PDB file of C-alpha atoms in Angstrom:
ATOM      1  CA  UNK A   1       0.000   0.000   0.000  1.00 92.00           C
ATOM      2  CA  UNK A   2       1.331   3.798  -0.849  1.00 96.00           C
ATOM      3  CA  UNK A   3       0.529   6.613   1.883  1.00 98.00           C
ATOM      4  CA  UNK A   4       0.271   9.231  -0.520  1.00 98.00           C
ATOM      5  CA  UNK A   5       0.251  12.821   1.094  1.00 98.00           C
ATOM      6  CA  UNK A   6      -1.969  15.744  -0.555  1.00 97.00           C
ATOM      7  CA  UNK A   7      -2.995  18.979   0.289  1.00 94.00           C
ATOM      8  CA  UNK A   8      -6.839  19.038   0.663  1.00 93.00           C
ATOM      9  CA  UNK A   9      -9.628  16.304   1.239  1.00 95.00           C
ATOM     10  CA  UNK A  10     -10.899  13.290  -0.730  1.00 96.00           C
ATOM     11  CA  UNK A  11     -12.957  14.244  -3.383  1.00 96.00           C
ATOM     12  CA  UNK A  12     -10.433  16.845  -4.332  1.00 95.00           C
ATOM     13  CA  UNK A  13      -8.473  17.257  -7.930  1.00 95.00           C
ATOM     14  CA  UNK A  14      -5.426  16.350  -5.855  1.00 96.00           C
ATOM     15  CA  UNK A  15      -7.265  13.306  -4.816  1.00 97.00           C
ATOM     16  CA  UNK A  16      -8.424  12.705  -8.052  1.00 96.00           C
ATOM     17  CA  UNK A  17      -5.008  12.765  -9.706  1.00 97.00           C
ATOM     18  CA  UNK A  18      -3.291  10.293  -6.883  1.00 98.00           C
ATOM     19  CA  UNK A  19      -6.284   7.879  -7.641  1.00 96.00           C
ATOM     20  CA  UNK A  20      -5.799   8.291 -11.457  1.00 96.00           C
ATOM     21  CA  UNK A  21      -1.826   8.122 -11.436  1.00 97.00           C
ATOM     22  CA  UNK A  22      -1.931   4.967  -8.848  1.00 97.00           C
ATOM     23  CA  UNK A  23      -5.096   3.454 -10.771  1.00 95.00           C
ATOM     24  CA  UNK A  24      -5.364  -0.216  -9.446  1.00 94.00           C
ATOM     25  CA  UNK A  25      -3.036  -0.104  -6.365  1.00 96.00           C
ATOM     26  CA  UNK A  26      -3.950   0.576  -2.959  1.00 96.00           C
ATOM     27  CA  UNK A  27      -3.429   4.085  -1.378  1.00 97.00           C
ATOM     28  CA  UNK A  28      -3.430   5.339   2.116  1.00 97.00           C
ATOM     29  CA  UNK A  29      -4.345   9.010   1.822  1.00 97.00           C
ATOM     30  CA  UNK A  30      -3.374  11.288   3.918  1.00 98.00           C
ATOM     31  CA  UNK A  31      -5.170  14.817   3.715  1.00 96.00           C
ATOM     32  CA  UNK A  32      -2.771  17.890   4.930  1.00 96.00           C
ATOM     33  CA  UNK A  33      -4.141  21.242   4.943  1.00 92.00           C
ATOM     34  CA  UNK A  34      -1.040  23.231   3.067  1.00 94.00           C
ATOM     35  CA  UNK A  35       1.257  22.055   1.037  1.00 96.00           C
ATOM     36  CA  UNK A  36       4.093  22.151   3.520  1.00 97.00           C
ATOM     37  CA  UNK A  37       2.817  19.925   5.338  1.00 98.00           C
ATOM     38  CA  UNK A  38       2.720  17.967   2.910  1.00 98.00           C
ATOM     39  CA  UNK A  39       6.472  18.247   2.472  1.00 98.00           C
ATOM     40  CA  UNK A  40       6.919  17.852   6.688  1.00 98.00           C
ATOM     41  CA  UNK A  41       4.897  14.074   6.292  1.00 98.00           C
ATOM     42  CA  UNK A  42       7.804  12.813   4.237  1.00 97.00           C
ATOM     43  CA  UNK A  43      10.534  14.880   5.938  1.00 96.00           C
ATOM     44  CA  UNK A  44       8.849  12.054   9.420  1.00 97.00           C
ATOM     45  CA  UNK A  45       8.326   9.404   7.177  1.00 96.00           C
ATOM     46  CA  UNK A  46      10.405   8.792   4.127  1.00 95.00           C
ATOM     47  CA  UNK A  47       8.052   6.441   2.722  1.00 96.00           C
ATOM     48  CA  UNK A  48       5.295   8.494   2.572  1.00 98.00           C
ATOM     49  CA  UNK A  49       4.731   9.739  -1.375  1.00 98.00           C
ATOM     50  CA  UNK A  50       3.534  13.651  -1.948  1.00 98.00           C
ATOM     51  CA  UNK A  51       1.378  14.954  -4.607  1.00 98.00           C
ATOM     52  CA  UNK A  52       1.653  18.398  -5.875  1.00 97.00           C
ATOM     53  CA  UNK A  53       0.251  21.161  -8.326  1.00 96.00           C
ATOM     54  CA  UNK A  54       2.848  22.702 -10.104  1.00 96.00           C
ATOM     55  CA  UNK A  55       1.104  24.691 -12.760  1.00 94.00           C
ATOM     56  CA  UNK A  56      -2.362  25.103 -14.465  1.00 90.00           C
ATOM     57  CA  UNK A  57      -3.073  25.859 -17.968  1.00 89.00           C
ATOM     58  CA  UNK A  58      -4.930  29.000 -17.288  1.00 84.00           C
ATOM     59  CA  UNK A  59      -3.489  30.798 -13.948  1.00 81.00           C
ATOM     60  CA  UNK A  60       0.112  29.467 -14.612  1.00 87.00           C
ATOM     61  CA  UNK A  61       2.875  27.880 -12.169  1.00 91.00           C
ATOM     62  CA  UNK A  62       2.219  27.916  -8.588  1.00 92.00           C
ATOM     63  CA  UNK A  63       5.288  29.684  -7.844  1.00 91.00           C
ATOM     64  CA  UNK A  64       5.288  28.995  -3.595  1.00 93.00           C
ATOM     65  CA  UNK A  65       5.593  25.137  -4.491  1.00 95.00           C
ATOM     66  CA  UNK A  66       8.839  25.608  -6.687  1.00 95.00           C
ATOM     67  CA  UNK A  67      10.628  26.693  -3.389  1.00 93.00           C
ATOM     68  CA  UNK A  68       8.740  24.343  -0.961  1.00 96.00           C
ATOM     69  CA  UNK A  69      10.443  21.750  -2.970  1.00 96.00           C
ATOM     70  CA  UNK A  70      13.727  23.082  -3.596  1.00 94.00           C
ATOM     71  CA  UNK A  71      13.997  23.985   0.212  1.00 94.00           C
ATOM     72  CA  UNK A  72      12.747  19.880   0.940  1.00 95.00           C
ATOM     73  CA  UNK A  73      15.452  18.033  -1.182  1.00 92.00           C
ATOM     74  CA  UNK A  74      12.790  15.655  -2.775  1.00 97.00           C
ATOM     75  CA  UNK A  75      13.115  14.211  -5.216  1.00 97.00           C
ATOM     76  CA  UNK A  76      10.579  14.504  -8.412  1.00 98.00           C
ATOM     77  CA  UNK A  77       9.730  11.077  -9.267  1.00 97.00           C
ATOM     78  CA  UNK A  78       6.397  11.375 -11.900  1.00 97.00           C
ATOM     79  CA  UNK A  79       4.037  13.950 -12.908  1.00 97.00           C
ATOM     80  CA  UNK A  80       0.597  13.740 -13.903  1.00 98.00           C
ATOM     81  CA  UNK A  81      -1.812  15.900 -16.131  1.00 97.00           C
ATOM     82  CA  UNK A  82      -5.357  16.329 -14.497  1.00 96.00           C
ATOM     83  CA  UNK A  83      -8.694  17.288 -16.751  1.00 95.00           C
ATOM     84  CA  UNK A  84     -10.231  20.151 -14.793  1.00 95.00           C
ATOM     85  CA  UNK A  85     -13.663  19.261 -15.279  1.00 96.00           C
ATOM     86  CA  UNK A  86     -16.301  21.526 -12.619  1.00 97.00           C
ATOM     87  CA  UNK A  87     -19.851  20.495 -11.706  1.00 97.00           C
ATOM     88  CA  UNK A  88     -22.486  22.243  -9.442  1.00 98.00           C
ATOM     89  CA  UNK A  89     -24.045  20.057  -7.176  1.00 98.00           C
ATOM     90  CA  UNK A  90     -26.512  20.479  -4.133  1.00 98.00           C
ATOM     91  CA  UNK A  91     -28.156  18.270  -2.041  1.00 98.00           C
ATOM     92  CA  UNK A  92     -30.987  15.866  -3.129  1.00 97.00           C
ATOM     93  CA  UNK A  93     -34.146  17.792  -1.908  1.00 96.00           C
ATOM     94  CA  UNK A  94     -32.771  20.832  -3.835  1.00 97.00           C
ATOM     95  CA  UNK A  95     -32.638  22.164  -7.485  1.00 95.00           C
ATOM     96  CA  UNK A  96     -32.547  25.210  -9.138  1.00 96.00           C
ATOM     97  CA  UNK A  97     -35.721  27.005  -7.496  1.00 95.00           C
ATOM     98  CA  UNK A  98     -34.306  26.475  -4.297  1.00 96.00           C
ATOM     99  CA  UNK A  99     -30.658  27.634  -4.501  1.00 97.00           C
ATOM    100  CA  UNK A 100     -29.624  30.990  -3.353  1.00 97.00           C
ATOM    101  CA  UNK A 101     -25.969  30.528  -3.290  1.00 97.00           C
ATOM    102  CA  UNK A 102     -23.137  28.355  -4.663  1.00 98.00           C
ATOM    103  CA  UNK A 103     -19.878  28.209  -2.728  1.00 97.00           C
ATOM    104  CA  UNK A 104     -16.364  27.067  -3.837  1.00 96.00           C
ATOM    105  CA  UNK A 105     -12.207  27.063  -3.875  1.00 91.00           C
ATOM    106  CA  UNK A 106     -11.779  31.206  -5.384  1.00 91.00           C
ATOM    107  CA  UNK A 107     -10.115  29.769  -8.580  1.00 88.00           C
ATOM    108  CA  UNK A 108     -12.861  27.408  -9.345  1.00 93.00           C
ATOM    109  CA  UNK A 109     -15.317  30.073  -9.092  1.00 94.00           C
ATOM    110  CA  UNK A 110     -13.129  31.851 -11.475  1.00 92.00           C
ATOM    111  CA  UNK A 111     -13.122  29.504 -13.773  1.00 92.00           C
ATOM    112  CA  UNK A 112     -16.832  29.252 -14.388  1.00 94.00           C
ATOM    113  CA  UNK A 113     -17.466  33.277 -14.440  1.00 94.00           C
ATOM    114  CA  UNK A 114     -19.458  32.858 -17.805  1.00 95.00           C
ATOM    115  CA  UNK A 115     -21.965  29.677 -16.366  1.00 96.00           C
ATOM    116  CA  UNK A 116     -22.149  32.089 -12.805  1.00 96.00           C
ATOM    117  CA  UNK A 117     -23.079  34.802 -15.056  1.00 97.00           C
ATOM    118  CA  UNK A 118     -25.985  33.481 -16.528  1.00 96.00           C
ATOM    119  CA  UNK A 119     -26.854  32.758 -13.151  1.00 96.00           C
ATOM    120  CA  UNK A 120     -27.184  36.199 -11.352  1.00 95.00           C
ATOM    121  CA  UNK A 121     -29.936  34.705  -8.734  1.00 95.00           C
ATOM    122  CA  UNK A 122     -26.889  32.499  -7.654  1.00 96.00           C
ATOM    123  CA  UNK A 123     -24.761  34.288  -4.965  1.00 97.00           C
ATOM    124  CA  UNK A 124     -20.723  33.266  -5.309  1.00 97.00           C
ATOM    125  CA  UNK A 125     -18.916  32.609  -2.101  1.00 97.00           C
ATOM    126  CA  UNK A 126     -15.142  31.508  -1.720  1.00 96.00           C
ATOM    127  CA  UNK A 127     -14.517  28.698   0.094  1.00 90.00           C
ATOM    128  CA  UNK A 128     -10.761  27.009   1.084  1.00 86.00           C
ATOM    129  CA  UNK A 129     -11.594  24.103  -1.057  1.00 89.00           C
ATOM    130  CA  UNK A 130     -13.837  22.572  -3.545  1.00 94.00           C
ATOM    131  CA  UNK A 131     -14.169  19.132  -2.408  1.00 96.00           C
ATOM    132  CA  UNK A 132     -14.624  21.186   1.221  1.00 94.00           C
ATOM    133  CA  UNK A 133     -17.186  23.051   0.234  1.00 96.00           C
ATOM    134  CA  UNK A 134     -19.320  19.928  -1.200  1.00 97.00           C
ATOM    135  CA  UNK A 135     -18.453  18.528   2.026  1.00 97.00           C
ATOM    136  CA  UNK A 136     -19.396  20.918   4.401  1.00 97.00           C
ATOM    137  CA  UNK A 137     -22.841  21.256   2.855  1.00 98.00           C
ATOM    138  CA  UNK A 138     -23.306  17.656   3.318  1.00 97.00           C
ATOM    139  CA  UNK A 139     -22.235  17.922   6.729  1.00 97.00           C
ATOM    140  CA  UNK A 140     -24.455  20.576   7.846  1.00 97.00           C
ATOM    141  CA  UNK A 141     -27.462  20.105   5.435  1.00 97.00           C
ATOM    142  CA  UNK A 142     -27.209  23.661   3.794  1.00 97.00           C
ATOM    143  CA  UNK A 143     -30.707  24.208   2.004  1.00 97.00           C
ATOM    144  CA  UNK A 144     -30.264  26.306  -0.967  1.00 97.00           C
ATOM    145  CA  UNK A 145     -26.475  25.871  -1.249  1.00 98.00           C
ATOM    146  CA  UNK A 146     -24.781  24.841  -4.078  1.00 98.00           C
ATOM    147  CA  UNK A 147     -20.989  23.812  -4.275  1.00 98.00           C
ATOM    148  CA  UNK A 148     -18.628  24.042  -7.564  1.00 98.00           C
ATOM    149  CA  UNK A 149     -16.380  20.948  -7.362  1.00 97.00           C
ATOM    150  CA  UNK A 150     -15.302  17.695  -9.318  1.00 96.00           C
ATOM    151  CA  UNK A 151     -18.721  15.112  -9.995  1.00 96.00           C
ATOM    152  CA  UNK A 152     -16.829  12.647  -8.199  1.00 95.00           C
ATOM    153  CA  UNK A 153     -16.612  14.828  -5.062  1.00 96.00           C
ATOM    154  CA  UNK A 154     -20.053  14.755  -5.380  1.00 97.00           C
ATOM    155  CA  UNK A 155     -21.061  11.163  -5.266  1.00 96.00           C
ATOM    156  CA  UNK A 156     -18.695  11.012  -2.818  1.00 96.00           C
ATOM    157  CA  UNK A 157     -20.568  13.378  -0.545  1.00 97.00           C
ATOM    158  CA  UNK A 158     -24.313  12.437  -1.690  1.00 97.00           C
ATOM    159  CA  UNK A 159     -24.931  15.483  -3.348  1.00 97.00           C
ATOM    160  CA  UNK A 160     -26.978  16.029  -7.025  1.00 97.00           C
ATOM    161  CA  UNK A 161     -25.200  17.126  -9.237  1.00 98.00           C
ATOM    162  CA  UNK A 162     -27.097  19.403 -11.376  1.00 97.00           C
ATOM    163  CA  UNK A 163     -24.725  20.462 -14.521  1.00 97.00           C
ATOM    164  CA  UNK A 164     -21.765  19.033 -15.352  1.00 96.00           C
ATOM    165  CA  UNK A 165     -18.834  20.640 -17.093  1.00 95.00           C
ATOM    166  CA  UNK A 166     -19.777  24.442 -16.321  1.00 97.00           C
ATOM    167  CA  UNK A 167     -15.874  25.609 -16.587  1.00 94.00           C
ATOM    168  CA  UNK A 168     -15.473  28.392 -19.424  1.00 93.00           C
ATOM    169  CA  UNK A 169     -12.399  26.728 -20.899  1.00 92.00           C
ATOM    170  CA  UNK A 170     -12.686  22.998 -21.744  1.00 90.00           C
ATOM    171  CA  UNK A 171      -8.875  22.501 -22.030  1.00 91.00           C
ATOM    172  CA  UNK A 172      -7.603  23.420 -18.903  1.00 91.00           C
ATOM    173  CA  UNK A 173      -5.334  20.847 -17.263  1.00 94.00           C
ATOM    174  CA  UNK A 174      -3.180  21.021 -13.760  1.00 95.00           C
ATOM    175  CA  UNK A 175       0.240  19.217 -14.061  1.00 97.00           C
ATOM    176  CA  UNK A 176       0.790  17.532 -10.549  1.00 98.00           C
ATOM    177  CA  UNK A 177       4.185  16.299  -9.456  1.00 98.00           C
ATOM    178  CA  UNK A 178       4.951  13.041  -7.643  1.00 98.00           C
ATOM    179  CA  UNK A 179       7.420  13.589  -5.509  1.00 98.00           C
ATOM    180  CA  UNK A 180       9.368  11.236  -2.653  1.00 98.00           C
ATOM    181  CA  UNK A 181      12.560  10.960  -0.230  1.00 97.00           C
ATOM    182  CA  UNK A 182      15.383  10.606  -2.996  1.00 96.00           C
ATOM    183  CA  UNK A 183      16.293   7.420  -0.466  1.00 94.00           C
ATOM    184  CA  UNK A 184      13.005   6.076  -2.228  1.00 94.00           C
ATOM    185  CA  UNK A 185      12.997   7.375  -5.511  1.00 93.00           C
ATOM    186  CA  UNK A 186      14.422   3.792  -7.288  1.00 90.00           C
ATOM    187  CA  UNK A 187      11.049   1.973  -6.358  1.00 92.00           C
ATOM    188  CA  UNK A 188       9.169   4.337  -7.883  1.00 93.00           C
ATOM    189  CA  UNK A 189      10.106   5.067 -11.187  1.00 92.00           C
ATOM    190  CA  UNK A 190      12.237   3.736 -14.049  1.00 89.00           C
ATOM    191  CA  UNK A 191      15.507   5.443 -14.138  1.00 85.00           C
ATOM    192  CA  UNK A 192      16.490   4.303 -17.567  1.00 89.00           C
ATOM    193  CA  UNK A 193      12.988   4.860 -18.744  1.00 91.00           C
ATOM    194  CA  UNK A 194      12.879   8.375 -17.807  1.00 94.00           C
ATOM    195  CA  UNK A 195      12.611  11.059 -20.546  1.00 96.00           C
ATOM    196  CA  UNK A 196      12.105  13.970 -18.819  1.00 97.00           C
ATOM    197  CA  UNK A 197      13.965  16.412 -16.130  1.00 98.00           C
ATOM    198  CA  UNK A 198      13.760  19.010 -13.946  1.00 97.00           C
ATOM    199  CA  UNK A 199      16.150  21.347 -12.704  1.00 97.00           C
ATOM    200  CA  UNK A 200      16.894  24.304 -10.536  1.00 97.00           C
ATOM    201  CA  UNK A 201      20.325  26.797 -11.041  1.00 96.00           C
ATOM    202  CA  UNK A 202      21.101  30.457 -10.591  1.00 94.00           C
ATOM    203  CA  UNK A 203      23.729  31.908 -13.343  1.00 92.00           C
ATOM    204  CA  UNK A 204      26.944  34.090 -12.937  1.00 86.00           C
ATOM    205  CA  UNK A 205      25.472  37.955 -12.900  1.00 81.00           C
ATOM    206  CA  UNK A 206      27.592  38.408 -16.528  1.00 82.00           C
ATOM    207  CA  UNK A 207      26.115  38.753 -20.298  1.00 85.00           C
ATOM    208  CA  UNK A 208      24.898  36.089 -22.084  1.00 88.00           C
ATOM    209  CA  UNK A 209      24.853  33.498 -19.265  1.00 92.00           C
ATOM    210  CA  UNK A 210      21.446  31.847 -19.388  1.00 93.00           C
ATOM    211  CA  UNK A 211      21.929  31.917 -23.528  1.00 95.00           C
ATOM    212  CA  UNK A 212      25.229  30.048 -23.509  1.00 95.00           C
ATOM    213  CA  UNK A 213      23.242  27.273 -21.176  1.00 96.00           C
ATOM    214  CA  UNK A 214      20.056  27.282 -23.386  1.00 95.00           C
ATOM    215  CA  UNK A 215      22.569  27.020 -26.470  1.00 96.00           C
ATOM    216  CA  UNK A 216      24.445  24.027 -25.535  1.00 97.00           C
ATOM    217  CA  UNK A 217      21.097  22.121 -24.166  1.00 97.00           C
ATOM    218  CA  UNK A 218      20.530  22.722 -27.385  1.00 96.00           C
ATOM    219  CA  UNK A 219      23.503  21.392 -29.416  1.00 97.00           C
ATOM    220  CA  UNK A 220      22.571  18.107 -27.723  1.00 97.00           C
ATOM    221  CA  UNK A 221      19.158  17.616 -28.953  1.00 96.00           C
ATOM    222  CA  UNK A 222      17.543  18.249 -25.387  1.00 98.00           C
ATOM    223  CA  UNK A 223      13.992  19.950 -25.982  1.00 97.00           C
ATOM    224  CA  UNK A 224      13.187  22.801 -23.396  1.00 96.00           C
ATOM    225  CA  UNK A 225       9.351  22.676 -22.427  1.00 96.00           C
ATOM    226  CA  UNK A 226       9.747  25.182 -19.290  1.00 96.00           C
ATOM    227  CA  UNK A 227      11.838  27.731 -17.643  1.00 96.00           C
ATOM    228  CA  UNK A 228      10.563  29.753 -14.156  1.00 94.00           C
ATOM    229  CA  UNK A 229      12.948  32.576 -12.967  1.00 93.00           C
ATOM    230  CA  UNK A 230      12.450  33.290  -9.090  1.00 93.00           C
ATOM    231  CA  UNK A 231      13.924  35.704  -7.297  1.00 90.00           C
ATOM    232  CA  UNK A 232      17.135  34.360  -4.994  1.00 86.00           C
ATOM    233  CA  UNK A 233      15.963  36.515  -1.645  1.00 82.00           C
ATOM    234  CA  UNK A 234      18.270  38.429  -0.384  1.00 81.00           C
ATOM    235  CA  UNK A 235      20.503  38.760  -3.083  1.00 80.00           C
ATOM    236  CA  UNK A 236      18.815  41.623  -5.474  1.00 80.00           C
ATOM    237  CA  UNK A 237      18.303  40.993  -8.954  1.00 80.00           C
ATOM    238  CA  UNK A 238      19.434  37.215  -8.673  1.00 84.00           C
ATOM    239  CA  UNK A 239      17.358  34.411  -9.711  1.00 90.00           C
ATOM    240  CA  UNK A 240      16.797  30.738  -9.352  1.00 94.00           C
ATOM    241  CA  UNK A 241      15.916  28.792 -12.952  1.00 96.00           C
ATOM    242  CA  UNK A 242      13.683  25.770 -12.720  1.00 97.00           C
ATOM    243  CA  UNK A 243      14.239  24.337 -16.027  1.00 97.00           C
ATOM    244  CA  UNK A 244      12.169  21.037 -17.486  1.00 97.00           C
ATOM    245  CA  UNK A 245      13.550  19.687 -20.722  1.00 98.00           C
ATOM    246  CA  UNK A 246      12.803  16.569 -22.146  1.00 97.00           C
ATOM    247  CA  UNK A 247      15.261  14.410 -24.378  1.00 97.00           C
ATOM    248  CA  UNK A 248      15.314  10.968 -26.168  1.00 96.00           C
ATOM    249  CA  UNK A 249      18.731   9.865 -25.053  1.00 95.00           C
ATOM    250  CA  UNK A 250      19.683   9.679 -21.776  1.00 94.00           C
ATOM    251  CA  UNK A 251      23.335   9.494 -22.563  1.00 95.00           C
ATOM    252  CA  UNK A 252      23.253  12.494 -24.167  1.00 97.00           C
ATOM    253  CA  UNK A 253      21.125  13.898 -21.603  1.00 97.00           C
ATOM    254  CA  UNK A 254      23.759  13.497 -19.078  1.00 96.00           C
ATOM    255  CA  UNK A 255      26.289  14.737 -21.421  1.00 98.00           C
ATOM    256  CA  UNK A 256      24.416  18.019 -21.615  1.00 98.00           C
ATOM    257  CA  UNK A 257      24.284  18.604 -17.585  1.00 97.00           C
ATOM    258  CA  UNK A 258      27.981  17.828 -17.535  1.00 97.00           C
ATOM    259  CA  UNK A 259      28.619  20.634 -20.084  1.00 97.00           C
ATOM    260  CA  UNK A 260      26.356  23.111 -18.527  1.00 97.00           C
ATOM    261  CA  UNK A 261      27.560  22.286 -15.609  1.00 97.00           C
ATOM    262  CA  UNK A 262      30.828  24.913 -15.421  1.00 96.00           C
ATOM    263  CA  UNK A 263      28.589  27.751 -16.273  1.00 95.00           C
ATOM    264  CA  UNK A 264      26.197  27.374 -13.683  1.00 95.00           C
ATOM    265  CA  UNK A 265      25.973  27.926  -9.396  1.00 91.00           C
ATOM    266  CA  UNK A 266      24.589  25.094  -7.503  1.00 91.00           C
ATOM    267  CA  UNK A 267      22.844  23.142 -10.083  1.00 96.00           C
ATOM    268  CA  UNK A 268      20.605  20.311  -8.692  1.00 96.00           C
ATOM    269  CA  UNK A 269      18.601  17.831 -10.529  1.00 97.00           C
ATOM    270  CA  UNK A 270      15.407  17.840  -9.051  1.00 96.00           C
ATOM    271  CA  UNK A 271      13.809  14.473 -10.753  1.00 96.00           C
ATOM    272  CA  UNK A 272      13.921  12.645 -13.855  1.00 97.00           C
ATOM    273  CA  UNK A 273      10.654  10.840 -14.689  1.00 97.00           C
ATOM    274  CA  UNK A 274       8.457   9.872 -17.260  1.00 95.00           C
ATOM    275  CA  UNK A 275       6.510  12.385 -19.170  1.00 95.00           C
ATOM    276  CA  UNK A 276       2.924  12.518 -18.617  1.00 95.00           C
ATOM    277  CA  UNK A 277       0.464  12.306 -21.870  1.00 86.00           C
ATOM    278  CA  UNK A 278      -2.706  14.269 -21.844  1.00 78.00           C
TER     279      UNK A 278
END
C-alpha cells in the first residue's frame, strides 16, 4: 500500500489525480491542509509519497511550491496531467428554485465566471476548497447551497449534481508532481525509462549566461518545455531557474548537464521521470 500525502480532502483534484496516477493499487491518503505539510509528512516518514500542483493551464505555475520543494530536497519522481472538469451540485431535496448561493475554492469560481453569469440569482462565495465546500454542505445540510467541485466529489458526498462541465475553458489541465525521499525514488520510477527532467540553477550575474546554457542544451538535442525565474531573496536581482527539458537519449542527456555544468551555481537535478500524456 502507498501513503500518498496531498494537500486538501478526498474528493479533491489532488485526490483525483493520486487515484488516477496509482489506478489499481492501494493508497493510504493522507489529507494535509497546506502544502508544507505535505512536504513535513515525508521529511517524518520517508516512505510516505507527496502529490503536488505545479502549474495550471490557465493561472500558470504555482510559484510557492517551486521553493517548498527546492527547500525539501525531494526528489521529483512522476508527474501527472489532471482534466479540470467543474460540476455544481446540491443536495438531493434541492434544485434550481431552491438555490440561493453556490460556494467554492476562489479559482474554481473563477473559472466558471461565464456559467455564474448566466446565473445572477446564484450568490458566489469563496470557500478554502472545492471538495470542502461539497463537504461541508453535506455535513451541515445547507438548504439552498450549491458547491462548484469535481462530480466525483459529489457522489462522494451524496450530493446532485445538477450540470456538469460548467468551466469556461474545456482545455484546462493542472500538471501535478509526484514527488518522494530521494532514499526512495528507485522503487518508484524507471531510471532508464525516464525522458524527462527538472532542474533548478542560478547563473553568474555576466552577459549572455542563461543563452550560452540554453545554447548548448541545445547542441545536444535536449527539448526545453519550461523555464521559471524566481527571485534568490536576499541577493537583489538574482534568480533561481527551474528548467524542465525533455530528451530521447539519456546518454546524451547526461552529457548536456555535464557541459552546462561549469557555467552554472549550484545546479541540482530535481527528478527525472516519465513524461505525462494528456
Amino acid at each position: 500500500m502507498k501513503r500518498v500525502a496531498i494537500q486538501g480532502i478526498p474528493g479533491s483534484f489532488h485526490d483525483i489525480a493520486v487515484r488516477q496516477y496509482f489506478e489499481g493499487e492501494q493508497i493510504q491518503l493522507i489529507c494535509c491542509s497546506t502544502f508544507e505539510d505535505v512536504f513535513e509528512n515525508i521529511k517524518r516518514d520517508p516512505t510516505v509519497i507527496g502529490m503536488l500542483a505545479i502549474e495550471n493551464t490557465i493561472a500558470g505555475s504555482l510559484l510557492h511550491n517551486y521553493d517548498l520543494l527546492r527547500a525539501s530536497n525531494t526528489t521529483i519522481v512522476g508527474e501527472h496531467k489532471l482534466h479540470i472538469c467543474h460540476s455544481i451540485c446540491c443536495l438531493p431535496d434541492d434544485d434550481w428554485s431552491t438555490l440561493t448561493e453556490v460556494h467554492s475554492h476562489p479559482v474554481a469560481l473563477m473559472q466558471c465566471r461565464g456559467f455564474l453569469a448566466n446565473h445572477p440569482d446564484l450568490k458566489a462565495v469563496e470557500g478554502e476548497d472545492t471538495a470542502g465546500s461539497a463537504a461541508y454542505i453535506q455535513r451541515h445540510r445547507c438548504r439552498g447551497w450549491a458547491a462548484i467541485c469535481h462530480a466525483d466529489a459529489a457522489e462522494m458526498y451524496g450530493l446532485k449534481v445538477l450540470e456538469n462541465h460548467i468551466e469556461d475553458n474545456k482545455h484546462n489541465f493542472t500538471r501535478f508532481l509526484v514527488v518522494s525521499d530521494p532514499r526512495k525514488a528507485d522503487f518508484l520510477r524507471p531510471l532508464n525509462a525516464s525522458r524527462k527532467a527538472s532542474l533548478v540553477f542560478s547563473l553568474p550575474h555576466s552577459e549572455g549566461s542563461l543563452s550560452k546554457v540554453l545554447t548548448i542544451l541545445s547542441f545536444y538535442d535536449i527539448n526545453l518545455t519550461k523555464i521559471q525565474s524566481l527571485p534568490v531573496i536576499g541577493h537583489e536581482w538574482e534568480y533561481l531557474f527551474y528548467v524542465d527539458v525533455t530528451f530521447d537519449d539519456l546518454t546524451r542527456y547526461r552529457q548536456s548537464i555535464d557541459a552546462i555544468t561549469p557555467l552554472t551555481k549550484d545546479i541540482r537535478i530535481i527528478g527525472e521521470y516519465i513524461e505525462a500524456q494528456v
